XYZ file of C-alpha atoms in Angstrom:
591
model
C -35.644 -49.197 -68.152
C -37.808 -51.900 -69.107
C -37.332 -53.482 -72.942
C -40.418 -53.428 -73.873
C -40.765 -49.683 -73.626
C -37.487 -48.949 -76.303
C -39.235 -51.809 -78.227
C -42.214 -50.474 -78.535
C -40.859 -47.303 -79.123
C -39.098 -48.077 -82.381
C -41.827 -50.229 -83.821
C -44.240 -47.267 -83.243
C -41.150 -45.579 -85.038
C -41.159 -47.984 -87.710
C -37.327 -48.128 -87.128
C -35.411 -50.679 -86.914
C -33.479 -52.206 -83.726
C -30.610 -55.003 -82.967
C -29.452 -56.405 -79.851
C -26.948 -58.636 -78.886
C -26.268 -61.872 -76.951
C -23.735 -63.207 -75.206
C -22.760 -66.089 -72.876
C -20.317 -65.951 -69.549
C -16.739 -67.064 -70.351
C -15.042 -69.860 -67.709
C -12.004 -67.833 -66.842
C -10.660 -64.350 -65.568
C -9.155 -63.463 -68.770
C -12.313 -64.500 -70.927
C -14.172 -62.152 -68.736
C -12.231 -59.020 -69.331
C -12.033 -59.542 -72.854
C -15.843 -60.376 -73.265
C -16.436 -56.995 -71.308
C -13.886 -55.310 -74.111
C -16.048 -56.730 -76.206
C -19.333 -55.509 -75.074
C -17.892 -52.416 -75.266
C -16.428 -52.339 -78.802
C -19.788 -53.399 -79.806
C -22.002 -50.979 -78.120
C -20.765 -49.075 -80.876
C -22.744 -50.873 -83.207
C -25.872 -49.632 -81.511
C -27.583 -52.645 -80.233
C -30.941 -51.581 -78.470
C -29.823 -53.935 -75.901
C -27.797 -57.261 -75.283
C -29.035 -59.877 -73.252
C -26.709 -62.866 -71.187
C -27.233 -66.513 -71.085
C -27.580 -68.693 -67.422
C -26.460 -71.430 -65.684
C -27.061 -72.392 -62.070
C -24.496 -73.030 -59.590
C -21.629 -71.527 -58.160
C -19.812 -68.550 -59.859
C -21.664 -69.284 -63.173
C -25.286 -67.437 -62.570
C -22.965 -64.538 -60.226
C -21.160 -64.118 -63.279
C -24.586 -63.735 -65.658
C -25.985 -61.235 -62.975
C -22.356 -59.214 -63.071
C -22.297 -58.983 -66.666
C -25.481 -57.562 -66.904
C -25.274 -55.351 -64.123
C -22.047 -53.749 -65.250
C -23.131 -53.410 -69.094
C -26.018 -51.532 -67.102
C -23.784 -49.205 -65.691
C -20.632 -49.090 -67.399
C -21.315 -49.455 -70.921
C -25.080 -47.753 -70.591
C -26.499 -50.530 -72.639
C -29.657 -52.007 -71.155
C -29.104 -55.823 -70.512
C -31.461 -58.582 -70.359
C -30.879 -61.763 -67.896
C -31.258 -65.425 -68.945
C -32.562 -67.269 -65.950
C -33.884 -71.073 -66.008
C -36.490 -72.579 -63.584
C -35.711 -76.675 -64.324
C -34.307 -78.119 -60.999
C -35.093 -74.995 -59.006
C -37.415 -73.544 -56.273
C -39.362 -70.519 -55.433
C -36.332 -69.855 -52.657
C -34.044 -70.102 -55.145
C -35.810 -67.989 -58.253
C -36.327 -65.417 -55.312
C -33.308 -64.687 -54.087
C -31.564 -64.711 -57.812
C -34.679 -62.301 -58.808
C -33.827 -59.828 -55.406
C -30.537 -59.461 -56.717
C -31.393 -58.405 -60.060
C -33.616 -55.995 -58.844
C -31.467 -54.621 -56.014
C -28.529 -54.282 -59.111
C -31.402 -52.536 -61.500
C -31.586 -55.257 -63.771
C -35.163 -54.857 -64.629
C -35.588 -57.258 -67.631
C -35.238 -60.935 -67.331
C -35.293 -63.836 -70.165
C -37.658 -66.642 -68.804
C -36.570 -69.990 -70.200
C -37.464 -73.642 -68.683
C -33.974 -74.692 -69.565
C -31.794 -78.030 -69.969
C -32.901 -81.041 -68.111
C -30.669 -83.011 -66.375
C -28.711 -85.642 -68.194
C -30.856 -85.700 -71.548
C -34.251 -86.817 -70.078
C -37.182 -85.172 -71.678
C -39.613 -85.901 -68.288
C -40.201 -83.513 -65.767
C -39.039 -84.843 -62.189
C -41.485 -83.329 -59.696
C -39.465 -83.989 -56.551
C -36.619 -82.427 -58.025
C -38.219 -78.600 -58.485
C -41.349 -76.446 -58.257
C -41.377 -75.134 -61.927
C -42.482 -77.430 -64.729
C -42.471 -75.144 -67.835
C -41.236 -71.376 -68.429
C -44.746 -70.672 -68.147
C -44.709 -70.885 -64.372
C -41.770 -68.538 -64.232
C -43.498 -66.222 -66.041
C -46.207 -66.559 -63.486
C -44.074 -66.671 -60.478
C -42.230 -63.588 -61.833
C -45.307 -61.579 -62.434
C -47.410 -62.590 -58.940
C -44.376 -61.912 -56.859
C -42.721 -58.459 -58.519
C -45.765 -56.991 -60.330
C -45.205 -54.816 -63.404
C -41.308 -54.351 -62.138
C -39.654 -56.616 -64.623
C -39.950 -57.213 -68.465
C -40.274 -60.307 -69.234
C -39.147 -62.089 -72.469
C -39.538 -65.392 -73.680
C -38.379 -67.944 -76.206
C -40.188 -68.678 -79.234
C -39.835 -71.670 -81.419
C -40.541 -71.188 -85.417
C -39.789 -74.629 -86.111
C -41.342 -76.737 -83.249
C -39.093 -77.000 -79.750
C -38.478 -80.811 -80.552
C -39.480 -80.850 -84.070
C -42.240 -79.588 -86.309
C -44.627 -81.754 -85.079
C -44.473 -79.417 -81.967
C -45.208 -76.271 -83.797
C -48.885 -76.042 -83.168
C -48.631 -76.770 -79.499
C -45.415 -74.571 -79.160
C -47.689 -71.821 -80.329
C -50.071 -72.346 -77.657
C -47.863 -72.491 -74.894
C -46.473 -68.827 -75.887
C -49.629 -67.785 -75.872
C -49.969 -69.227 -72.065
C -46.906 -66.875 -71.488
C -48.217 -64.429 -72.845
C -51.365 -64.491 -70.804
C -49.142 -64.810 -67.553
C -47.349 -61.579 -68.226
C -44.544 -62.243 -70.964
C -44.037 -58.789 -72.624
C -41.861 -60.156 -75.929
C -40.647 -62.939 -77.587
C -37.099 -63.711 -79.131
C -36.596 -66.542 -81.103
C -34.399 -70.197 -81.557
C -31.877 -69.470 -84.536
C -33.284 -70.675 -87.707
C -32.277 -70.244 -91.492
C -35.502 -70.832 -93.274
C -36.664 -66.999 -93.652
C -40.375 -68.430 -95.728
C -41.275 -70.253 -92.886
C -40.445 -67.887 -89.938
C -43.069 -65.092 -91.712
C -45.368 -68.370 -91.811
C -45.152 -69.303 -88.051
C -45.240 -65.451 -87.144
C -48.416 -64.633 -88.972
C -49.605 -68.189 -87.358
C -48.560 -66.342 -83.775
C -50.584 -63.124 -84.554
C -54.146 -65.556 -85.861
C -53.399 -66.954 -82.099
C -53.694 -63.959 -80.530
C -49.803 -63.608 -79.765
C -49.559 -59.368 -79.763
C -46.166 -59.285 -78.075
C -43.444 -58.119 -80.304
C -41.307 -61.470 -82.014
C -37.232 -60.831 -82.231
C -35.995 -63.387 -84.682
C -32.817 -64.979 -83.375
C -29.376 -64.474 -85.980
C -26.508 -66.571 -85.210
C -24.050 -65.825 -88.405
C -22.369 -68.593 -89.825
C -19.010 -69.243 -88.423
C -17.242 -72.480 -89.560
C -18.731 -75.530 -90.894
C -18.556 -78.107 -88.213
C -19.826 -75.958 -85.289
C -22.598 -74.517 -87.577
C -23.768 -78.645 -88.652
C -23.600 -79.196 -84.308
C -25.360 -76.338 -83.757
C -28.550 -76.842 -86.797
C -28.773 -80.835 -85.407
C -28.541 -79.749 -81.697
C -30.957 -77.295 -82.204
C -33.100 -79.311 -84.567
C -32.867 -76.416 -87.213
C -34.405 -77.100 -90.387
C -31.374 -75.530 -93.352
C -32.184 -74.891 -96.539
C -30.379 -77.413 -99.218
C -29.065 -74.437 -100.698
C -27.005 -73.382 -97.968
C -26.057 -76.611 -97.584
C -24.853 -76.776 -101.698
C -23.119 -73.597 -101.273
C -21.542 -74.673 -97.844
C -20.143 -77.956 -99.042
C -17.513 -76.825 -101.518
C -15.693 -74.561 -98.674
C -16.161 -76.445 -95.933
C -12.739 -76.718 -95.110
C -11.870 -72.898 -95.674
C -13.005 -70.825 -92.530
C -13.049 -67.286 -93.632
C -14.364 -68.675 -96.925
C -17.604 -70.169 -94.397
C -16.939 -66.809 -92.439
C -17.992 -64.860 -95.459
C -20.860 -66.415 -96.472
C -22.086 -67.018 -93.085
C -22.184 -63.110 -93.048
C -23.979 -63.012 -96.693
C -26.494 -65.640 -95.437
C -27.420 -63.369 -92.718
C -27.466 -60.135 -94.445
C -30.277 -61.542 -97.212
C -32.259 -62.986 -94.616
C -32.416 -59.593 -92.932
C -33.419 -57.929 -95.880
C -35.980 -60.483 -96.100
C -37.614 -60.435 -93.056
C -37.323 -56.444 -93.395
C -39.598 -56.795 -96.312
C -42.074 -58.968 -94.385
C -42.052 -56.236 -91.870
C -39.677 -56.903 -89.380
C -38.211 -54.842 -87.621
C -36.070 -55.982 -84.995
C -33.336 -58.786 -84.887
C -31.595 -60.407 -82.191
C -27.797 -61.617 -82.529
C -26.780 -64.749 -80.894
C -22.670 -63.245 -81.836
C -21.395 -66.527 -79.622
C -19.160 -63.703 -78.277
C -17.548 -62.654 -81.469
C -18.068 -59.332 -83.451
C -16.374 -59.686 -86.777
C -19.423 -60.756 -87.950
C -22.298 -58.985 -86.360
C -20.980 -56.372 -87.022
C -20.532 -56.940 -91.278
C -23.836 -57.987 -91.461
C -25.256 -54.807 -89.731
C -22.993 -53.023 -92.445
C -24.114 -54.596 -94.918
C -28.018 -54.303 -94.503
C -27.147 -49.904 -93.404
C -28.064 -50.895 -90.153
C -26.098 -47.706 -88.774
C -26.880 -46.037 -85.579
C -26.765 -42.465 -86.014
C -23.548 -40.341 -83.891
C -26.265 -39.241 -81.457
C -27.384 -42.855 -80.434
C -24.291 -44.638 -79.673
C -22.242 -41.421 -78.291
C -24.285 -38.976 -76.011
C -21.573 -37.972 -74.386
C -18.013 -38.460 -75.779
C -18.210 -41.497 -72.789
C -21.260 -44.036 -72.405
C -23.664 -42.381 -69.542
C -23.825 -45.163 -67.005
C -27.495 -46.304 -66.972
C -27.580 -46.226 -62.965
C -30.467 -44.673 -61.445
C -27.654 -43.299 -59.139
C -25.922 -41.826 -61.795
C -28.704 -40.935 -63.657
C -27.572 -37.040 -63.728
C -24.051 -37.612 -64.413
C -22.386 -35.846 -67.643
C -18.541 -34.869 -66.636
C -15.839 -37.091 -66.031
C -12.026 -36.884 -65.964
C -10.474 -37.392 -69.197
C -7.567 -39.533 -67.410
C -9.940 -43.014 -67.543
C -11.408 -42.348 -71.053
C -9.730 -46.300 -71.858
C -10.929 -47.260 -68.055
C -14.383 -46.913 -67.419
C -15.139 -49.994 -65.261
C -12.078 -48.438 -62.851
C -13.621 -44.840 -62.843
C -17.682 -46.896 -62.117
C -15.709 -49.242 -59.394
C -13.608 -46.335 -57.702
C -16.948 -43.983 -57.555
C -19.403 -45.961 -56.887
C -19.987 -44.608 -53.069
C -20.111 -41.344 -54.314
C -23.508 -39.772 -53.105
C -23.951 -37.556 -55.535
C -22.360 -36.823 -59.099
C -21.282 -33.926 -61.548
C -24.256 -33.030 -63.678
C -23.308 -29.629 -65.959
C -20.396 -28.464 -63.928
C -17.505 -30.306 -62.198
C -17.776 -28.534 -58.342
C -19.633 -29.375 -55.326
C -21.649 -32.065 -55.817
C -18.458 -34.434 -56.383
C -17.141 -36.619 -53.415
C -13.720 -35.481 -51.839
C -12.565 -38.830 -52.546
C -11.586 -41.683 -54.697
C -12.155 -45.372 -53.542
C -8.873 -46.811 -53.395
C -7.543 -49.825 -55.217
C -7.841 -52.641 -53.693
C -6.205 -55.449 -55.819
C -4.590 -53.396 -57.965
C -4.647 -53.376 -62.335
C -3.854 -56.528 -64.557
C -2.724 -56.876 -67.852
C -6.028 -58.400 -70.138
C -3.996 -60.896 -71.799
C -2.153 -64.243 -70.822
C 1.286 -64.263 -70.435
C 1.787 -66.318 -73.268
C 0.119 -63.256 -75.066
C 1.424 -60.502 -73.693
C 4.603 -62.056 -74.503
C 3.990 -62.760 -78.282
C 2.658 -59.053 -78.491
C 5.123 -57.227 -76.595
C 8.423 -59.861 -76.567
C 11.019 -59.413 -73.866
C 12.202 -55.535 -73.711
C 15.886 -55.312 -72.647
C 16.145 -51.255 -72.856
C 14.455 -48.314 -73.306
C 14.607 -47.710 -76.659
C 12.520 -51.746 -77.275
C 9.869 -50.044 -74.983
C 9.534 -46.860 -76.530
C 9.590 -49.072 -80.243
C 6.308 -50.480 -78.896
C 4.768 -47.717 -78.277
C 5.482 -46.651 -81.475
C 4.426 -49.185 -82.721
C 0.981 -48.779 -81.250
C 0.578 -45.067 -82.628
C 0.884 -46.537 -86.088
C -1.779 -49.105 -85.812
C 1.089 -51.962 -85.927
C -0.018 -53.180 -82.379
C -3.559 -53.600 -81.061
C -2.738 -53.346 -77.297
C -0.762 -52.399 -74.424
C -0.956 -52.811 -70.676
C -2.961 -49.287 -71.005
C -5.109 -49.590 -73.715
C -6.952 -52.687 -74.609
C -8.156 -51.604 -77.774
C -6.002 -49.392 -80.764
C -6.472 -45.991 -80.876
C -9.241 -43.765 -80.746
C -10.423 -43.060 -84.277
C -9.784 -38.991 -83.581
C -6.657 -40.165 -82.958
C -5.854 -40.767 -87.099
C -5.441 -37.051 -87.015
C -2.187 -36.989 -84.844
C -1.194 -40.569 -85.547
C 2.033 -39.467 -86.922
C 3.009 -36.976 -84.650
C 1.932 -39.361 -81.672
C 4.935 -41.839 -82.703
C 7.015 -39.080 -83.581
C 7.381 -37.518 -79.947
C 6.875 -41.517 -78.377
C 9.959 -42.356 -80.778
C 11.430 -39.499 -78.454
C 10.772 -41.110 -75.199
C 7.277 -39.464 -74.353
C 5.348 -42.497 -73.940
C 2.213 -41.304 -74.735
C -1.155 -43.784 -72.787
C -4.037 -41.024 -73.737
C -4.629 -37.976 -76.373
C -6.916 -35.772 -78.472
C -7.355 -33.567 -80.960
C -8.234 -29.840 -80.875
C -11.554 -29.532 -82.530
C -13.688 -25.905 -83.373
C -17.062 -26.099 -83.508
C -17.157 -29.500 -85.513
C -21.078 -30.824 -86.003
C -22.098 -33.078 -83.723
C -23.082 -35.537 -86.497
C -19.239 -35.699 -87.456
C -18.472 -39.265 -87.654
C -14.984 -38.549 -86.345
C -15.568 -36.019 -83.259
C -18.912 -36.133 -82.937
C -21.154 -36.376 -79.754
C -25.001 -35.716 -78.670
C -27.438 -34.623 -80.481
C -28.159 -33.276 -84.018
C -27.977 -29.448 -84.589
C -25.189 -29.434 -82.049
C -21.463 -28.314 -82.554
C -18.757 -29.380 -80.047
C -15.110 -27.996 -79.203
C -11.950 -30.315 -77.791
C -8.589 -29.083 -76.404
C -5.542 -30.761 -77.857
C -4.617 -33.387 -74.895
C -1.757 -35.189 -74.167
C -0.947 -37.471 -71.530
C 2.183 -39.249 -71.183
C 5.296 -40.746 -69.002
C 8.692 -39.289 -69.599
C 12.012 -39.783 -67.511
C 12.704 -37.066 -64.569
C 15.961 -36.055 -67.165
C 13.245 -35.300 -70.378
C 11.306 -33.256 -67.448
C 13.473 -30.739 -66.951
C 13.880 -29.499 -70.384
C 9.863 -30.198 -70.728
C 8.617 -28.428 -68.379
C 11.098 -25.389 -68.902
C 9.354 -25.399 -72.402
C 6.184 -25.411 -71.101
C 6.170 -22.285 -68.404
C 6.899 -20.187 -71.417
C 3.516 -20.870 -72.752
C 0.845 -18.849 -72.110
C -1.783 -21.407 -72.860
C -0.507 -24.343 -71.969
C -1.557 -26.105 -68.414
C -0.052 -28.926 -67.507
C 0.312 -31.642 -64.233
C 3.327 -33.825 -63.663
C 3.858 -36.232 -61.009
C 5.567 -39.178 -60.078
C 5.074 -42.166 -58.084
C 5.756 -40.979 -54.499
C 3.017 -38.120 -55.763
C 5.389 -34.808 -55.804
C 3.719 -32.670 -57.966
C 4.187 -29.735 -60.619
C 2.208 -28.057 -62.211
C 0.961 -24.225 -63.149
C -2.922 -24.725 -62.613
C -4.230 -23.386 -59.572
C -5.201 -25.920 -56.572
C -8.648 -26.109 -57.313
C -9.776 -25.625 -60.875
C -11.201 -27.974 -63.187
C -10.073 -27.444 -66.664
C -13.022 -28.564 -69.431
C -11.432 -30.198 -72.482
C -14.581 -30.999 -74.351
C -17.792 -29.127 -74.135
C -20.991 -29.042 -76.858
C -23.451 -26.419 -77.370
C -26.868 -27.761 -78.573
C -30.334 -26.712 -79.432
C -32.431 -25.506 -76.183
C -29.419 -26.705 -73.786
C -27.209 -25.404 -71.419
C -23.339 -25.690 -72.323
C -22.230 -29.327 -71.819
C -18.794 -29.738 -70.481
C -18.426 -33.554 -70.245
C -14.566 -34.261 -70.051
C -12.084 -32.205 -67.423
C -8.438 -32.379 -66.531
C -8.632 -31.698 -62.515
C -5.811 -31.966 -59.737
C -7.558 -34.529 -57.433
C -8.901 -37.072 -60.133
C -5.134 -36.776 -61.693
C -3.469 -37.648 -58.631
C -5.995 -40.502 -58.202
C -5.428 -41.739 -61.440
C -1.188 -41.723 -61.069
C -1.423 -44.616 -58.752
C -3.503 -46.752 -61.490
C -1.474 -45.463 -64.224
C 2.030 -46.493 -63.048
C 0.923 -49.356 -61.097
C 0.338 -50.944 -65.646
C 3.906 -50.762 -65.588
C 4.350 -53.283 -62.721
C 1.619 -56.067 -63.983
C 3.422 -55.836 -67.212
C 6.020 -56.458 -65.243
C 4.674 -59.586 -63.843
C 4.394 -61.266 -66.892
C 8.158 -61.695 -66.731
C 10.305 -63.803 -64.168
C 10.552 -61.322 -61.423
C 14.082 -61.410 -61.174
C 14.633 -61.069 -65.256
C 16.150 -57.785 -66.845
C 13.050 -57.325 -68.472
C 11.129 -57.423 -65.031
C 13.740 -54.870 -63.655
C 13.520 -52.933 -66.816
C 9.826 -52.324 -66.321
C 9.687 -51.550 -63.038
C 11.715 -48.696 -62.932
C 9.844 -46.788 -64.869
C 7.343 -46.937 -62.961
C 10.276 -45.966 -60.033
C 11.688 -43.335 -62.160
C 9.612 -41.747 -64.535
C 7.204 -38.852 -64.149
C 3.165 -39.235 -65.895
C 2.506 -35.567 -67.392
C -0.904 -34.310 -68.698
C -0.770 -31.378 -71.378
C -3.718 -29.167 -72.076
C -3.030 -26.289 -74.882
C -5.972 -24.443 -74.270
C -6.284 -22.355 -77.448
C -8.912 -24.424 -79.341
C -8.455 -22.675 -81.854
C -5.139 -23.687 -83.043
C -3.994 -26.931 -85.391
C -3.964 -30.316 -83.426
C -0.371 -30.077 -84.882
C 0.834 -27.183 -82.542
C 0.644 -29.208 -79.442
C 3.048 -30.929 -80.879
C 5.636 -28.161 -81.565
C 6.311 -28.035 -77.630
C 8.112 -31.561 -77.844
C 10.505 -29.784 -81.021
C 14.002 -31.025 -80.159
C 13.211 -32.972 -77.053
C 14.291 -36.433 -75.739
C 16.298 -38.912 -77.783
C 15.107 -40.146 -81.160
C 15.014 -43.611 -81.742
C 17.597 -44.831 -84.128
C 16.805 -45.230 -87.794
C 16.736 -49.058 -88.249
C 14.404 -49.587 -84.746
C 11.782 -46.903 -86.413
């Protein structure tokens, strides 16, 4: 969808809207944990994020994959930095094709960084002068297909002297085709409103984002204001100078700073403000506390997951509860699917998975992992750390980048209770009857709604636990349950083909939703991804160390188990009951 639609949208709304931006990280691991990021933070609402460019290599791929994948994993819309210095038509072309063939349909025109610090434009060296002719390149060759943004400049691109003209030239854009405008950084709030009412006496109609780049520490923020040529006010500078040397202390106010000039701007009429977050959150996301900016439960969670914003996938709403911490597996492992589930989980899906082709990683260093995890030498130091991770005293493991689930603070307890007993628990919920779908804790789609959850357990437990498990479990009426290990033998007491719903909402004027299932196939795809965690954790060790060993066979060994109790209507707690007595307890001093 193009920006300029949602934009318009909530200024006709008179509401207000945030977005996000981001730049490509150099290695592997940066990657994975910027796209954790993005996804922590699409919580916060943003109306969209956008990515920064650079040409050559892996560099612009990587701008073009981050955008396409918030696009269709996270289901925020994304818009695409791209830079014309240097380049051709060939080159704008084929980087524009690809965009549009990955439904990337809103691009951020810039002219970009000359080469080595000159300020002249070589002719022989490229076809586009200015942003302006990639505006008009963009807008001759694709038509109305793409959104265009551009950057504005409240205090003058090389100065203030520049102001004037700068306003001119965005008005240029803006006669090519530009549809909005987001902003340099700045601190001065008085003379933003200035320049913007100067914009609208020009002519300038398209909406004006101002760009937000919180206050981080004190020597990156001075590089950034004389890089950038960004006029501060003394008294950020006066209140700056006594903490300079104490981060969170610059942290803190960098977050007040940004807060007041929000509430400025809002009373200036304002309504939309663009984050540069430098690919941090902390502070973003204080500041949008701070000024109420608070999406409602029914913007950031339509469906307990975030709908992929594929035209593909446009009519998908059920998925397998077993990647609810793994979307960007489930997207990747789909993605040649021709059609998928929309209101019931039958026909229309594919009779098959994609496989996995280079198999799952760990998303820290080894020097990390290490430091969070240490070196387990037995059981019992594995099971600790899962423990551990129930009670909020560890922020990761190989399963789970991010802590638990917020739902999850109902059941935290008994979660390390049964994991202190060897059932290593990598997924869960909470029963839930007929909660509101406004609920801040188990709430999805939108208002007037109620929704309904299964207690849900999912877990690895040795083949000598089993036994007694599932001996328990056949004796329970309402309890379904799948267990299989690595070479895929299977047991279980749901018939072949059924797909069990775990969460469904009823809502105003709508059919039933059922958007989370526990189902035979998509289990037994998701085994081979599940114990194959326990062998990159693995890696991080020497391969011949016990702790290598250690890890490995569980993945050997052990059995993964999924447990529904499909009476709704009982406590969260009673789930719980079926573990009574079961495994072997940690001893005192390791819990």
């Amino acid at each position: 969808m193009k920006l300029i639609d949602k934009v318009n949208k909530a200024l006709e709304d008179d509401r207000c809207f945030w977005s996000f931006e981001y730049f490509p990280p150099k290695t592997q691991q940066g990657v994975m944990n910027l796209y954790d990021r993005i996804e922590r933070m699409c919580n916060l609402g943003p109306l969209f994020i956008d990515v920064t460019w650079r040409w050559g290599g892996k560099s612009s791929d990587l701008t073009l994959e981050l955008c396409s994948n918030s696009q269709t994993v996270y289901g925020v819309e994304a818009n695409m930095h791209m830079t014309c210095t240097n380049t051709n038509f060939e080159l704008i072309k084929n980087a524009l094709d690809k965009a549009k063939d990955q439904g990337v349909q809103n691009i951020l025109a810039l002219r970009g960084d000359l080469p080595d610090n000159s300020v002249e434009f070589d002719p022989s060296v490229g076809e586009f002068k200015y942003a302006t002719d990639l505006v008009r390149y963009i807008r001759q060759t694709y038509g109305d297909y793409f959104c265009i943004s551009v950057a504005g400049y409240p205090e003058g691109c090389l100065g203030p002297e520049d102001i004037d003209r700068d306003i001119e030239y965005l008005k240029a854009k803006q006669d090519e085709g530009a549809n909005m405008v987001v902003t340099q950084l700045f601190y001065d709030v008085d003379n933003f409103l200035v320049w913007v009412d100067k914009c609208r006496k020009a002519g300038i109609t398209m909406p004006i984002l101002p760009g937000i780049m919180p206050i981080q520490n004190y020597g990156g923020f001075k590089r950034m204001t004389d890089l950038c040529r960004i006029k501060v006010p003394q008294e950020i500078w006066d209140r700056l100078e006594p903490i300079k040397d104490d981060d969170q202390a610059i942290k803190d106010y960098g977050i007040e700073v940004a807060a007041q000039m929000i509430r400025q701007m809002q009373a200036g009429g304002i309504r939309g403000f663009h984050f540069y977050t430098i690919n941090l959150e902390r502070s973003t996301r204080l500041v949008l506390e701070r000024v109420g900016l608070v999406p409602a439960v029914s913007e950031v969670r339509p469906l307990p997951w975030n709908p992929s914003l594929s035209e593909k996938r446009a009519g998908e709403n059920v998925r397998p509860i077993f990647w609810r911490n793994h979307a960007r597996s489930y997207i990747k492992r789909t993605e040649l699917w021709d059609e998928f589930p929309n209101g019931r989980w039958g026909d229309a899906r594919s009779p098959a998975y994609g496989e996995l082709v280079h198999g799952v990683q760990v998303r820290l260093s080894t020097e990390q992992a290490v430091r969070r995890w240490g070196t387990p030498a037995s059981t019992d130091d594995v099971k600790e750390l899962f423990v551990r991770f129930c009670r909020g005293q560890l922020d990761t493991l190989p399963w789970s980048d991010t802590p638990l689930q917020p739902e999850s603070a109902l059941i935290q307890a008994r979660l390390a209770e049964i994991n202190s007993r060897g059932f290593l628990t990598i997924n869960s919920q909470p029963s839930c009857n007929g909660a509101a779908s406004t609920d801040k804790m188990h709430g999805w789609g939108p208002p007037n709604g109620f929704v309904y959850k299964k207690a849900y357990l999912e877990f690895f437990v040795s083949s000598s636990a089993m036994k007694d498990l599932l001996a328990r479990l056949d004796t329970e009426p309402t309890v379904t349950y799948h267990a299989v290990n690595k070479a895929g033998e299977l047991l279980t007491n749901c018939a072949e083909d059924s797909a069990n719903a775990v969460t469904w909402g009823v809502f105003p004027g709508k059919e039933i939703l059922q958007p989370t299932i526990v189902e035979r196939v998509s289990f037994l795809a998701w085994k081979d991804e599940a114990f194959d965690f326990w062998n990159a954790w693995a890696r991080v060790y020497d391969r011949a160390s016990p702790a290598a060993a250690l890890l490995r066979a569980f993945s050997d060994e052990w059995y993964l188990v999924n447990v529904v109790e499909n009476n709704f209507q009982k406590d969260s707690a009673s789930i719980f009951e079926l573990f009574d007595g079961l495994g072997q307890p940690l001893p005192e001093k390791a819990q």
